[in-house]
Amino acid sequence: MLDFLGTRQRSHNCGQLRAADAGQTVTLMGWVNRRRDHGSLIFLDVRDRYGITQAVLDKDLAPEGHAKAESARPEYVVCAIGKVRLRGPESVNPKMPTGEIEIAATELLILNDAKLAPFSPAEEAIANEEVRLKYRYLDLRRPEMQRNFEIRHKVALAVREYLNAQNFFEIETPFMTRSTPEGARDYLVPSRVHPGHFYALPQSPQLFKQILMISGLDRYFQIARCFRDEDLRADRQPEFTQIDLEMTFPQQEDIFRVVEGFLKASYEVIGEQIATPFPRMTYDDAIRSYGIDKPDLRLPPMTDVRDQFTTEELASLKIEPRLPIIAIVIPNRSAMSNTQKKAFAGEMNAAAAPDLAYLDVERLAGSPLYAALAQRIDAAAAMHCGLERVEPEHRLVVLSPRVGITAPAKDHLWLYKKAGQLRLDLAKRFEADHKAFEKKGNADDYKFLWVTDFPFFEWDEAGRTWTFAHHPFTSPHEDDLVAGRMTSDPEAVRALAYDIVLNGMELGSGSIRIHRQDVQQQIFRALGMSDEEAKERFGFFLEALQYGTPPHGGIALGLDRLVMILAGAQSLREVIAFPKTAKAIDLMVDAPTPVSDQQLKELHIRPVLKG
Ligand code: ASP
């Protein structure tokens, strides 16, 4: 028989009471975390968001309550009323904040029962993720999950407070809108009233935030939900949350400062300090030094050691003289046996093929002909990486381009990118040796970086056209516009676009926008879009641009990812209350589902199902 709540109210939560509260009569409510039956004494651990408090039901003291406690099971919802008393020294639990006290309950109410749960929130062992997602309400009861959402809440609040203090207004933009291009597929919402017409869910509030700048609102932000129907990838969510902002009359540096400010405030939520300003690096330098546009600075950069080779050495080692020779240092790798070295060399050669070859510096060092070269390579790489010297355990991997290389020689970026990928693979593989990815509790834990000066255009091999690298509202560098490079040398045009990177992860990206209609039109044309098409897709925006648009720019950072990092969680799903699986399914509500014929009819939709 369940009890009614009546007019009872909690006097304290389950994480609150301490030794100093002994003697008080209290009313606690919560879930039965664990129950231990010692015959005439039954112990109930009562849990809520704030913690766990032990209630004791003594058959002599509270026979009725004791009888109810006998029937209580895990996850029953109970109300325990009684006196706070100090535990005996032998039963103090130093691991629990409430471990010095217990409630000598005189009354116990069973407010609700619970079916035997498929897994217990009290267990340390974590159930299979599908089961957790199906029974998300049980999963969210686990203290780790409650902590994740506490962090999420506090980070969002810290961001809001910081931006508020910087004069930003939080403004909502519509969910039902028209398609804006962020490079993904739209989720569509059919219109009942306008047959055959659809709204699109926003991939981001991009055009709205720009229009808010045209509207004179000066500084906008929103903790904004974005929807992108992207191909399934492990750590992607079809809907995710961005810290989205836009400013009027900014220089890039103004935007950087704002982001650094709210990131600092976010880290303070977990009691950590980060150093600002973050370093800046151009895209070109990032590629040349790290082979990637989101460098992980926790490991040393790559070194071009071509200058260490004489012409004769290049020729005798069959190295293409016009291309860079890239040295990768992975510090503190454990020593290898000769057999391991041989296997490693084979693997490196295979990874470098077909255009690059693995140059074994250790073998060079052992040969009278090349010992001096090996020394020069070591010294150059060491200096570049800020090491005193390259010890064998800082093992060097050198990739040299083969003579007769087939890949294009004009643009060396492919070569840096390939070496960069190998650097990352090796870093991952020797993680246990170099320990650079382990948290140390110092400034090296969080390597933030601004990457700037992205190329404006990307060559799309499939469509054989230039496409935008960020999005088509990004401004090119004014110098490149003035020099006419949009048409004469599109590849060389730099975008006023920037990414914020942390430990090799992209946290967000943004840009200074185009504020002139003529430039916007020129960009659309350069992207192969006819004036008619541009008008059809973005007419409203091109129109708005003509009514006194101020220079403006902004950025968006993924809130989910930021919280994941701050909470030390392993996946985005740990910090999103009701996430979808990698197959875009919500296992708890079981969505998506077919809908009734009647609903489809109202929406003027006839499904064409493939067999
Ligand atoms: N709308 C862009 C994005 O979602 C961010 C920006 O340019 O502000 O990536």
Coordinates of C-alpha atoms and ligand atoms in Angstrom, one line a residue:
M1 CA 0.0 0.0 0.0
L2 CA 1.4 3.3 -1.0
D3 CA 1.2 6.4 1.3
F4 CA -0.1 9.8 0.4
L5 CA 2.2 12.7 0.7
G6 CA -0.4 14.8 2.5
T7 CA 1.0 18.2 3.4
R8 CA 4.5 16.9 4.2
Q9 CA 7.4 18.9 2.9
R10 CA 11.1 18.1 2.7
S11 CA 13.0 19.9 5.5
H12 CA 16.4 19.1 4.0
N13 CA 17.8 17.4 0.9
C14 CA 19.7 14.2 1.0
G15 CA 23.2 15.7 0.8
Q16 CA 22.8 18.4 3.4
L17 CA 22.9 17.1 6.9
R18 CA 26.1 17.1 8.9
A19 CA 27.2 16.3 12.5
A20 CA 26.2 19.8 13.6
D21 CA 22.6 19.0 12.7
A22 CA 22.4 16.1 15.3
G23 CA 19.3 16.3 17.4
Q24 CA 17.1 18.0 14.7
T25 CA 13.9 16.4 13.5
V26 CA 14.0 16.2 9.7
T27 CA 11.9 15.1 6.8
L28 CA 13.8 13.7 3.8
M29 CA 12.4 12.4 0.5
G30 CA 14.1 10.6 -2.2
W31 CA 14.8 7.2 -3.9
V32 CA 16.0 4.1 -2.2
N33 CA 19.5 3.8 -3.4
R34 CA 20.3 0.6 -1.3
R35 CA 18.6 -1.3 1.4
R36 CA 20.3 -3.5 4.0
D37 CA 18.2 -5.7 6.1
H38 CA 19.8 -6.6 9.5
G39 CA 16.7 -8.1 11.0
S40 CA 15.4 -5.7 13.6
L41 CA 17.3 -2.9 11.9
I42 CA 16.9 -1.9 8.3
F43 CA 19.1 0.7 6.7
L44 CA 17.8 2.7 3.7
D45 CA 20.2 4.9 1.7
V46 CA 17.9 7.7 0.5
R47 CA 19.2 9.4 -2.6
D48 CA 18.3 12.7 -4.4
R49 CA 20.2 15.1 -6.6
Y50 CA 22.2 16.4 -3.7
G51 CA 23.5 13.2 -2.2
I52 CA 22.6 10.2 -0.1
T53 CA 21.6 10.0 3.6
Q54 CA 21.2 6.8 5.6
A55 CA 17.9 6.3 7.4
V56 CA 17.6 3.6 10.0
L57 CA 14.4 1.8 10.8
D58 CA 14.4 0.2 14.2
K59 CA 11.7 -2.3 14.8
D60 CA 11.4 -1.3 18.5
L61 CA 11.4 2.4 17.8
A62 CA 9.1 2.5 14.7
P63 CA 7.5 -0.9 14.2
E64 CA 5.2 0.4 11.4
G65 CA 8.0 2.2 9.6
H66 CA 10.2 -0.9 9.9
A67 CA 7.5 -3.1 8.3
K68 CA 7.3 -0.7 5.4
A69 CA 11.1 -0.7 5.1
E70 CA 10.9 -4.4 4.8
S71 CA 8.8 -4.0 1.7
A72 CA 10.9 -1.2 0.2
R73 CA 13.0 -2.0 -2.8
P74 CA 15.6 -0.1 -4.8
E75 CA 14.2 3.0 -6.6
Y76 CA 11.1 3.2 -4.4
V77 CA 10.3 6.8 -3.6
V78 CA 10.2 7.3 0.2
C79 CA 9.8 9.9 2.9
A80 CA 11.8 9.4 6.1
I81 CA 11.0 11.4 9.1
G82 CA 13.1 11.3 12.3
K83 CA 15.9 12.7 14.3
V84 CA 19.4 13.3 13.0
R85 CA 21.9 11.3 15.2
L86 CA 25.6 10.9 15.1
R87 CA 26.8 7.5 13.9
G88 CA 29.0 5.4 16.2
P89 CA 32.8 5.8 15.4
E90 CA 32.8 2.4 13.8
S91 CA 30.1 3.2 11.3
V92 CA 31.2 6.7 10.2
N93 CA 31.6 6.6 6.4
P94 CA 34.3 9.2 5.5
K95 CA 33.5 8.7 1.8
M96 CA 30.0 10.3 2.2
P97 CA 29.6 14.0 3.0
T98 CA 26.7 12.9 5.2
G99 CA 28.7 9.9 6.5
E100 CA 28.9 11.1 10.1
I101 CA 25.1 11.1 10.7
E102 CA 22.0 9.0 10.1
I103 CA 18.3 9.5 10.5
A104 CA 16.7 7.5 13.3
A105 CA 13.4 7.3 11.5
T106 CA 10.2 7.3 13.5
E107 CA 8.1 7.3 10.3
L108 CA 8.6 6.0 6.8
L109 CA 6.2 6.6 3.9
I110 CA 6.4 4.7 0.7
L111 CA 5.3 7.4 -1.8
N112 CA 5.8 5.2 -4.8
D113 CA 7.1 1.8 -5.7
A114 CA 9.3 0.9 -8.7
K115 CA 9.5 -2.0 -11.0
L116 CA 12.7 -3.9 -10.9
A117 CA 15.0 -1.7 -13.0
P118 CA 17.0 -3.1 -15.9
F119 CA 20.0 -1.5 -14.2
S120 CA 20.5 0.2 -10.9
P121 CA 21.6 3.8 -10.8
A122 CA 23.4 2.8 -7.6
E123 CA 25.7 0.4 -9.4
E124 CA 29.2 1.5 -10.4
A125 CA 29.2 -0.8 -13.4
I126 CA 27.6 1.0 -16.3
A127 CA 25.0 -0.8 -18.3
N128 CA 25.1 -1.2 -22.1
E129 CA 24.5 2.2 -23.7
E130 CA 21.4 1.1 -25.6
V131 CA 19.7 0.1 -22.4
R132 CA 20.9 3.3 -20.7
L133 CA 19.3 5.4 -23.6
K134 CA 16.1 3.4 -23.5
Y135 CA 15.7 3.9 -19.8
R136 CA 17.3 7.4 -19.8
Y137 CA 15.4 8.5 -16.7
L138 CA 17.1 5.8 -14.7
D139 CA 20.5 6.6 -16.3
L140 CA 20.1 10.3 -15.5
R141 CA 19.6 9.4 -11.8
R142 CA 23.3 8.2 -11.7
P143 CA 25.4 10.7 -9.7
E144 CA 27.9 11.1 -12.6
M145 CA 25.1 12.1 -15.0
Q146 CA 23.7 14.5 -12.5
R147 CA 27.1 16.0 -12.2
N148 CA 27.4 16.4 -16.0
F149 CA 24.1 18.3 -16.1
E150 CA 25.2 20.5 -13.2
I151 CA 28.3 21.4 -15.1
R152 CA 26.3 22.0 -18.3
H153 CA 23.9 24.3 -16.4
K154 CA 26.7 26.2 -14.8
V155 CA 28.7 26.6 -18.0
A156 CA 25.6 27.9 -19.9
L157 CA 25.0 30.3 -17.0
A158 CA 28.6 31.5 -16.9
V159 CA 28.6 32.1 -20.6
R160 CA 25.3 34.0 -20.3
E161 CA 26.6 36.1 -17.4
Y162 CA 29.9 36.9 -19.2
L163 CA 28.2 37.9 -22.4
N164 CA 25.6 39.9 -20.6
A165 CA 28.4 41.8 -18.9
Q166 CA 29.8 42.5 -22.4
N167 CA 26.5 44.1 -23.6
F168 CA 25.3 41.1 -25.6
F169 CA 21.5 40.5 -25.9
E170 CA 20.2 37.0 -25.9
I171 CA 17.8 36.8 -28.8
E172 CA 15.9 33.8 -30.0
T173 CA 15.7 33.0 -33.7
P174 CA 13.1 30.8 -35.4
F175 CA 13.3 27.0 -35.6
M176 CA 10.9 27.0 -38.5
T177 CA 12.6 28.9 -41.3
R178 CA 14.1 28.4 -44.7
S179 CA 17.2 26.5 -45.6
T180 CA 20.5 28.2 -44.8
P181 CA 23.7 26.6 -46.1
E182 CA 26.1 25.2 -43.6
G183 CA 27.1 22.4 -45.8
A184 CA 24.7 19.7 -44.4
R185 CA 21.3 18.5 -45.4
D186 CA 18.2 20.2 -43.9
Y187 CA 15.6 18.7 -41.7
L188 CA 12.3 19.7 -43.4
V189 CA 8.9 20.5 -41.8
P190 CA 6.0 20.3 -44.2
S191 CA 3.5 23.1 -44.2
R192 CA -0.1 22.0 -43.9
V193 CA -1.4 25.3 -44.9
H194 CA 0.8 25.7 -48.0
P195 CA 0.7 22.4 -49.8
G196 CA 4.1 21.3 -51.2
H197 CA 5.9 23.9 -49.2
F198 CA 8.4 23.2 -46.4
Y199 CA 10.1 25.0 -43.6
A200 CA 13.7 24.0 -42.8
L201 CA 15.0 23.6 -39.3
P202 CA 18.0 25.9 -39.0
Q203 CA 21.5 24.4 -39.5
S204 CA 22.5 27.5 -37.5
P205 CA 21.0 30.9 -36.9
Q206 CA 23.6 32.3 -39.4
L207 CA 21.5 34.7 -41.5
F208 CA 19.2 35.7 -38.6
K209 CA 22.2 36.7 -36.5
Q210 CA 23.6 38.7 -39.4
I211 CA 20.2 40.4 -39.9
L212 CA 20.1 41.2 -36.2
M213 CA 23.3 43.2 -36.8
I214 CA 21.7 44.9 -39.8
S215 CA 18.9 45.7 -37.3
G216 CA 21.2 47.6 -35.1
L217 CA 21.1 45.2 -32.1
D218 CA 24.9 45.4 -32.0
R219 CA 25.7 42.3 -30.0
Y220 CA 23.7 39.1 -30.1
F221 CA 24.1 35.7 -28.6
Q222 CA 22.1 32.6 -28.3
I223 CA 22.5 29.2 -26.8
A224 CA 21.1 27.9 -30.0
R225 CA 19.9 24.5 -31.1
C226 CA 21.1 23.6 -34.6
F227 CA 19.8 20.8 -36.8
R228 CA 21.9 19.1 -39.4
D229 CA 21.0 15.9 -41.3
E230 CA 24.5 14.7 -41.7
D231 CA 25.8 11.3 -42.5
L232 CA 26.1 9.1 -39.5
R233 CA 29.3 9.4 -37.6
A234 CA 30.1 8.2 -34.2
D235 CA 30.2 11.4 -32.2
R236 CA 27.6 13.5 -34.1
Q237 CA 24.1 14.5 -33.0
P238 CA 21.4 15.5 -35.5
E239 CA 20.5 18.3 -33.1
F240 CA 23.2 20.0 -31.1
T241 CA 23.7 23.2 -29.2
Q242 CA 25.9 26.1 -30.1
I243 CA 27.0 29.2 -28.2
D244 CA 26.3 31.5 -31.1
L245 CA 27.3 35.1 -31.2
E246 CA 27.6 38.1 -33.5
M247 CA 29.0 41.6 -33.1
T248 CA 28.9 44.8 -35.0
F249 CA 32.1 46.6 -36.1
P250 CA 34.4 44.0 -34.8
Q251 CA 38.0 43.2 -35.6
Q252 CA 38.8 39.5 -35.3
E253 CA 40.6 40.2 -32.1
D254 CA 37.5 41.6 -30.5
I255 CA 35.7 38.3 -31.2
F256 CA 38.7 36.3 -29.9
R257 CA 38.7 38.3 -26.7
V258 CA 35.0 37.6 -26.0
V259 CA 35.4 33.9 -26.6
E260 CA 38.5 33.7 -24.5
G261 CA 36.5 35.5 -21.8
F262 CA 33.6 33.1 -21.7
L263 CA 35.9 30.1 -22.0
K264 CA 37.8 31.3 -19.0
A265 CA 34.5 31.7 -17.1
S266 CA 33.5 28.2 -18.2
Y267 CA 36.7 26.6 -16.9
E268 CA 36.2 28.4 -13.6
V269 CA 33.0 26.3 -13.2
I270 CA 35.2 23.3 -12.8
G271 CA 37.7 25.2 -10.6
E272 CA 40.4 25.4 -13.3
Q273 CA 42.3 28.4 -14.6
I274 CA 43.2 28.8 -18.3
A275 CA 45.7 31.3 -19.6
T276 CA 44.5 33.9 -22.1
P277 CA 45.1 35.2 -24.7
F278 CA 45.4 31.9 -26.6
P279 CA 48.2 31.6 -29.3
R280 CA 47.3 32.4 -32.9
M281 CA 48.5 30.5 -35.9
T282 CA 47.6 30.9 -39.6
Y283 CA 46.1 28.0 -41.5
D284 CA 49.3 27.9 -43.6
D285 CA 51.5 27.6 -40.6
A286 CA 49.2 25.0 -39.1
I287 CA 49.5 22.8 -42.2
R288 CA 53.2 23.2 -42.5
S289 CA 53.9 22.6 -38.9
Y290 CA 51.3 20.1 -38.0
G291 CA 49.8 18.9 -41.3
I292 CA 46.3 19.7 -40.1
D293 CA 44.1 22.8 -39.5
K294 CA 43.4 21.8 -35.9
P295 CA 46.8 21.2 -34.4
D296 CA 47.2 19.3 -31.2
L297 CA 50.0 21.4 -29.5
R298 CA 50.5 18.8 -26.8
L299 CA 53.1 17.2 -29.0
P300 CA 56.0 18.9 -30.9
P301 CA 55.5 20.2 -34.4
M302 CA 56.9 18.6 -37.6
T303 CA 60.2 19.9 -39.0
D304 CA 61.2 20.4 -42.6
V305 CA 64.8 19.1 -42.6
R306 CA 65.4 19.4 -46.3
D307 CA 68.1 22.0 -45.8
Q308 CA 70.2 19.5 -43.9
F309 CA 70.8 17.4 -47.0
T310 CA 73.5 18.0 -49.5
T311 CA 72.6 17.7 -53.2
E312 CA 74.7 14.5 -53.3
E313 CA 72.9 13.0 -50.3
L314 CA 69.5 13.8 -51.9
A315 CA 70.6 12.1 -55.1
S316 CA 72.2 9.0 -53.5
L317 CA 69.2 8.6 -51.2
K318 CA 66.8 9.0 -54.2
I319 CA 65.0 11.9 -52.7
E320 CA 63.1 14.4 -54.8
P321 CA 65.0 17.6 -54.2
R322 CA 62.2 20.1 -54.7
L323 CA 59.9 18.9 -51.9
P324 CA 60.0 19.2 -48.1
I325 CA 61.5 16.3 -46.1
I326 CA 59.4 16.1 -42.9
A327 CA 60.7 14.9 -39.6
I328 CA 58.1 13.9 -36.9
V329 CA 59.3 13.6 -33.3
I330 CA 57.3 11.5 -30.9
P331 CA 58.9 12.1 -27.5
N332 CA 59.6 9.4 -25.0
R333 CA 58.8 6.4 -27.0
S334 CA 59.8 3.2 -25.4
A335 CA 62.9 1.4 -26.8
M336 CA 62.3 -1.2 -29.5
S337 CA 64.0 -4.5 -30.1
N338 CA 65.7 -5.0 -33.4
T339 CA 62.8 -7.1 -34.7
Q340 CA 60.4 -4.4 -33.6
K341 CA 62.5 -1.8 -35.4
K342 CA 62.4 -3.8 -38.5
A343 CA 58.7 -4.2 -38.4
F344 CA 58.2 -0.5 -37.6
A345 CA 60.3 0.5 -40.6
G346 CA 58.2 -1.7 -42.8
E347 CA 55.0 -0.2 -41.5
M348 CA 56.3 3.3 -41.9
N349 CA 57.3 2.6 -45.4
A350 CA 53.9 1.2 -46.2
A351 CA 52.2 4.3 -44.6
A352 CA 54.4 6.6 -46.6
A353 CA 53.8 4.9 -49.9
P354 CA 53.5 5.5 -52.8
D355 CA 55.0 9.0 -52.9
L356 CA 56.9 9.2 -49.7
A357 CA 59.5 6.9 -48.2
Y358 CA 60.6 6.3 -44.6
L359 CA 64.1 7.4 -43.9
D360 CA 65.5 5.5 -40.9
V361 CA 67.7 8.1 -39.1
E362 CA 69.1 5.5 -36.7
R363 CA 70.3 3.4 -39.7
L364 CA 71.8 6.5 -41.3
A365 CA 73.6 7.3 -38.0
G366 CA 75.2 3.8 -38.1
S367 CA 76.6 4.3 -41.6
P368 CA 79.9 6.1 -42.0
L369 CA 78.6 7.8 -45.1
Y370 CA 75.5 9.3 -43.5
A371 CA 76.4 9.7 -39.8
A372 CA 76.9 13.4 -40.1
L373 CA 73.6 13.9 -42.0
A374 CA 71.8 11.9 -39.2
Q375 CA 73.3 14.2 -36.7
R376 CA 72.3 17.3 -38.6
I377 CA 68.7 16.0 -38.9
D378 CA 68.5 15.2 -35.2
A379 CA 69.9 18.6 -34.3
A380 CA 67.5 20.5 -36.6
A381 CA 64.4 18.6 -35.4
A382 CA 65.5 19.0 -31.8
M383 CA 65.9 22.7 -32.1
H384 CA 62.6 23.1 -33.9
C385 CA 60.8 21.1 -31.2
G386 CA 62.4 22.9 -28.3
L387 CA 64.2 19.7 -27.2
E388 CA 67.9 19.6 -26.2
R389 CA 68.5 16.8 -28.6
V390 CA 66.5 14.0 -30.2
E391 CA 67.2 11.0 -28.0
P392 CA 66.5 7.6 -29.4
E393 CA 63.4 7.6 -27.2
H394 CA 62.2 10.7 -28.9
R395 CA 62.2 8.6 -32.0
L396 CA 62.2 10.4 -35.2
V397 CA 60.2 9.5 -38.3
V398 CA 61.4 11.1 -41.4
L399 CA 59.3 11.1 -44.5
S400 CA 61.1 11.9 -47.7
P401 CA 59.5 12.4 -51.1
R402 CA 60.6 9.8 -53.6
V403 CA 62.3 10.8 -56.9
G404 CA 59.7 10.5 -59.7
I405 CA 56.9 11.4 -57.4
T406 CA 53.5 11.3 -59.1
A407 CA 51.5 13.6 -56.8
P408 CA 51.5 17.2 -57.8
A409 CA 54.6 19.1 -56.9
K410 CA 53.1 22.5 -57.1
D411 CA 51.2 22.5 -53.9
H412 CA 53.0 20.7 -51.1
L413 CA 50.1 20.7 -48.7
W414 CA 49.2 17.1 -49.4
L415 CA 52.6 16.1 -48.3
Y416 CA 52.3 18.0 -45.0
K417 CA 48.8 16.6 -44.5
K418 CA 49.9 13.1 -45.0
A419 CA 52.8 13.5 -42.6
G420 CA 50.4 15.2 -40.2
Q421 CA 48.1 12.2 -40.2
L422 CA 51.0 9.9 -39.6
R423 CA 52.0 12.2 -36.7
L424 CA 48.6 11.8 -35.2
D425 CA 48.5 8.1 -35.7
L426 CA 51.8 7.7 -34.0
A427 CA 50.9 10.0 -31.2
K428 CA 47.8 7.9 -30.5
R429 CA 49.7 4.6 -30.8
F430 CA 52.5 5.7 -28.4
E431 CA 50.1 7.5 -26.0
A432 CA 51.0 5.2 -23.1
D433 CA 54.7 6.1 -23.6
H434 CA 54.6 9.8 -24.0
K435 CA 51.7 10.5 -21.8
A436 CA 51.1 13.9 -23.4
F437 CA 47.4 13.2 -23.5
E438 CA 47.1 12.5 -19.8
K439 CA 45.7 15.2 -17.5
K440 CA 48.5 16.6 -15.4
G441 CA 46.7 19.4 -13.5
N442 CA 48.8 22.1 -15.0
A443 CA 48.8 24.6 -17.9
D444 CA 49.7 21.8 -20.4
D445 CA 46.4 20.2 -20.1
Y446 CA 44.5 22.6 -22.3
K447 CA 46.3 23.8 -25.4
F448 CA 44.0 26.3 -27.0
L449 CA 44.8 27.9 -30.3
W450 CA 43.2 30.3 -32.8
V451 CA 43.7 29.2 -36.4
T452 CA 43.3 32.1 -38.8
D453 CA 43.5 33.0 -42.5
F454 CA 41.8 29.9 -43.8
P455 CA 41.7 29.6 -47.6
F456 CA 38.5 31.2 -48.9
F457 CA 37.8 28.5 -51.5
E458 CA 38.1 24.8 -51.4
W459 CA 38.3 22.8 -54.6
D460 CA 35.5 20.3 -54.8
E461 CA 36.8 17.5 -56.9
A462 CA 33.4 15.7 -57.2
G463 CA 31.6 18.8 -58.5
R464 CA 34.7 20.2 -60.2
T465 CA 34.0 23.6 -58.8
W466 CA 35.2 26.0 -56.1
T467 CA 33.2 25.8 -53.0
F468 CA 33.3 27.9 -49.8
A469 CA 35.6 26.7 -47.0
H470 CA 33.5 28.2 -44.2
H471 CA 30.2 29.5 -45.5
P472 CA 29.4 31.9 -48.3
F473 CA 28.8 34.9 -46.0
T474 CA 32.4 34.9 -44.9
S475 CA 34.4 37.9 -46.0
P476 CA 37.6 37.5 -48.0
H477 CA 40.6 39.4 -46.9
E478 CA 40.2 43.0 -48.1
D479 CA 43.7 42.9 -49.6
D480 CA 42.8 39.9 -51.7
L481 CA 39.7 41.6 -52.9
V482 CA 41.6 44.8 -53.8
A483 CA 44.2 42.8 -55.7
G484 CA 41.4 41.1 -57.7
R485 CA 42.5 37.6 -56.7
M486 CA 38.9 36.4 -56.6
T487 CA 39.1 35.9 -60.3
S488 CA 42.8 35.9 -61.0
D489 CA 44.0 33.5 -58.3
P490 CA 41.1 32.1 -56.3
E491 CA 43.3 29.5 -54.6
A492 CA 45.3 32.3 -53.0
V493 CA 42.4 34.2 -51.5
R494 CA 42.3 34.1 -47.7
A495 CA 39.1 34.2 -45.7
L496 CA 38.6 36.3 -42.6
A497 CA 37.6 33.0 -41.0
Y498 CA 39.0 31.5 -37.8
D499 CA 38.7 28.3 -35.7
I500 CA 39.1 27.9 -32.1
V501 CA 41.0 24.6 -31.4
L502 CA 41.6 22.8 -28.2
N503 CA 44.0 19.8 -28.0
G504 CA 43.5 19.0 -31.6
M505 CA 39.7 19.4 -31.5
E506 CA 37.8 22.1 -33.3
L507 CA 35.6 23.8 -30.7
G508 CA 34.1 26.4 -33.0
S509 CA 34.5 28.5 -36.0
G510 CA 33.4 31.9 -37.2
S511 CA 34.3 34.7 -39.5
I512 CA 34.1 38.4 -40.4
R513 CA 31.1 38.6 -42.7
I514 CA 30.6 40.2 -46.1
H515 CA 28.6 43.4 -45.4
R516 CA 28.4 44.7 -48.9
Q517 CA 25.8 43.5 -51.3
D518 CA 28.1 43.9 -54.4
V519 CA 30.8 41.7 -52.7
Q520 CA 28.2 39.1 -51.6
Q521 CA 27.0 38.9 -55.2
Q522 CA 30.5 38.6 -56.5
I523 CA 31.1 35.7 -54.1
F524 CA 28.0 33.9 -55.1
R525 CA 29.1 34.3 -58.7
A526 CA 32.6 33.0 -57.9
L527 CA 31.0 30.0 -56.3
G528 CA 29.2 29.3 -59.6
M529 CA 25.8 30.5 -58.5
S530 CA 23.8 32.4 -61.0
D531 CA 22.3 35.7 -60.0
E532 CA 18.8 34.1 -60.3
E533 CA 19.8 31.2 -58.1
A534 CA 21.3 33.5 -55.5
K535 CA 18.1 35.6 -55.6
E536 CA 16.0 32.5 -55.3
R537 CA 17.9 31.1 -52.3
F538 CA 19.0 34.3 -50.5
G539 CA 16.9 37.1 -52.0
F540 CA 15.7 38.3 -48.6
F541 CA 19.3 38.5 -47.4
L542 CA 20.7 40.2 -50.4
E543 CA 17.8 42.7 -50.1
A544 CA 18.6 43.3 -46.4
L545 CA 22.2 43.8 -47.1
Q546 CA 21.2 46.9 -49.2
Y547 CA 19.7 48.8 -46.3
G548 CA 22.8 50.0 -44.4
T549 CA 24.6 46.9 -43.3
P550 CA 27.4 47.5 -40.8
P551 CA 30.6 45.5 -40.9
H552 CA 30.0 42.5 -38.6
G553 CA 31.3 39.1 -37.6
G554 CA 30.8 36.3 -35.2
I555 CA 31.4 32.8 -34.2
A556 CA 29.7 29.6 -32.9
L557 CA 31.2 27.1 -30.4
G558 CA 29.7 23.7 -29.8
L559 CA 28.3 23.8 -26.2
D560 CA 28.0 20.0 -26.1
R561 CA 31.6 19.4 -26.9
L562 CA 32.8 22.1 -24.4
V563 CA 30.7 20.5 -21.6
M564 CA 32.0 17.1 -22.5
I565 CA 35.6 18.3 -22.1
L566 CA 34.8 20.1 -18.9
A567 CA 33.0 17.1 -17.4
G568 CA 35.7 14.8 -18.6
A569 CA 33.0 12.7 -20.4
Q570 CA 33.8 10.3 -23.1
S571 CA 31.0 11.1 -25.5
L572 CA 28.6 13.9 -26.4
R573 CA 25.8 11.6 -25.3
E574 CA 26.9 11.9 -21.7
V575 CA 26.2 15.6 -21.6
I576 CA 23.0 15.7 -23.7
A577 CA 19.9 14.8 -21.6
F578 CA 18.1 13.0 -24.4
P579 CA 20.5 12.2 -27.2
K580 CA 20.1 10.2 -30.3
T581 CA 22.1 7.2 -31.3
A582 CA 24.6 7.2 -34.1
K583 CA 21.7 6.0 -36.2
A584 CA 19.8 9.2 -35.3
I585 CA 17.3 7.2 -33.2
D586 CA 15.8 8.3 -29.8
L587 CA 15.6 5.0 -28.1
M588 CA 13.5 6.3 -25.2
V589 CA 10.6 7.8 -27.1
D590 CA 11.3 5.6 -30.1
A591 CA 11.6 8.2 -32.8
P592 CA 11.4 8.6 -35.7
T593 CA 8.2 6.6 -36.4
P594 CA 5.8 6.3 -39.2
V595 CA 2.8 8.6 -38.9
S596 CA -0.8 8.0 -39.7
D597 CA -2.2 8.2 -43.2
Q598 CA -4.5 11.0 -42.0
Q599 CA -1.5 13.1 -40.8
L600 CA 0.3 12.6 -44.1
K601 CA -2.8 13.5 -46.0
E602 CA -3.2 16.7 -44.1
L603 CA 0.4 17.5 -45.0
H604 CA -0.2 16.7 -48.6
I605 CA 2.5 14.0 -48.5
R606 CA 2.5 10.6 -50.1
P607 CA 5.4 8.5 -49.0
V608 CA 7.3 6.7 -51.8
L609 CA 8.7 3.7 -49.9
K610 CA 11.5 1.8 -51.6
G611 CA 11.1 -2.0 -51.4
Ligands
ASP1 N1 27.2 29.6 -38.4 C1 28.5 29.1 -38.3 C2 28.6 27.7 -37.9 O1 27.6 27.2 -37.4 C3 29.3 29.8 -37.3 C4 29.6 31.2 -37.6 O2 30.1 31.5 -38.7 O3 29.3 32.1 -36.8 O4 29.5 27.0 -38.1

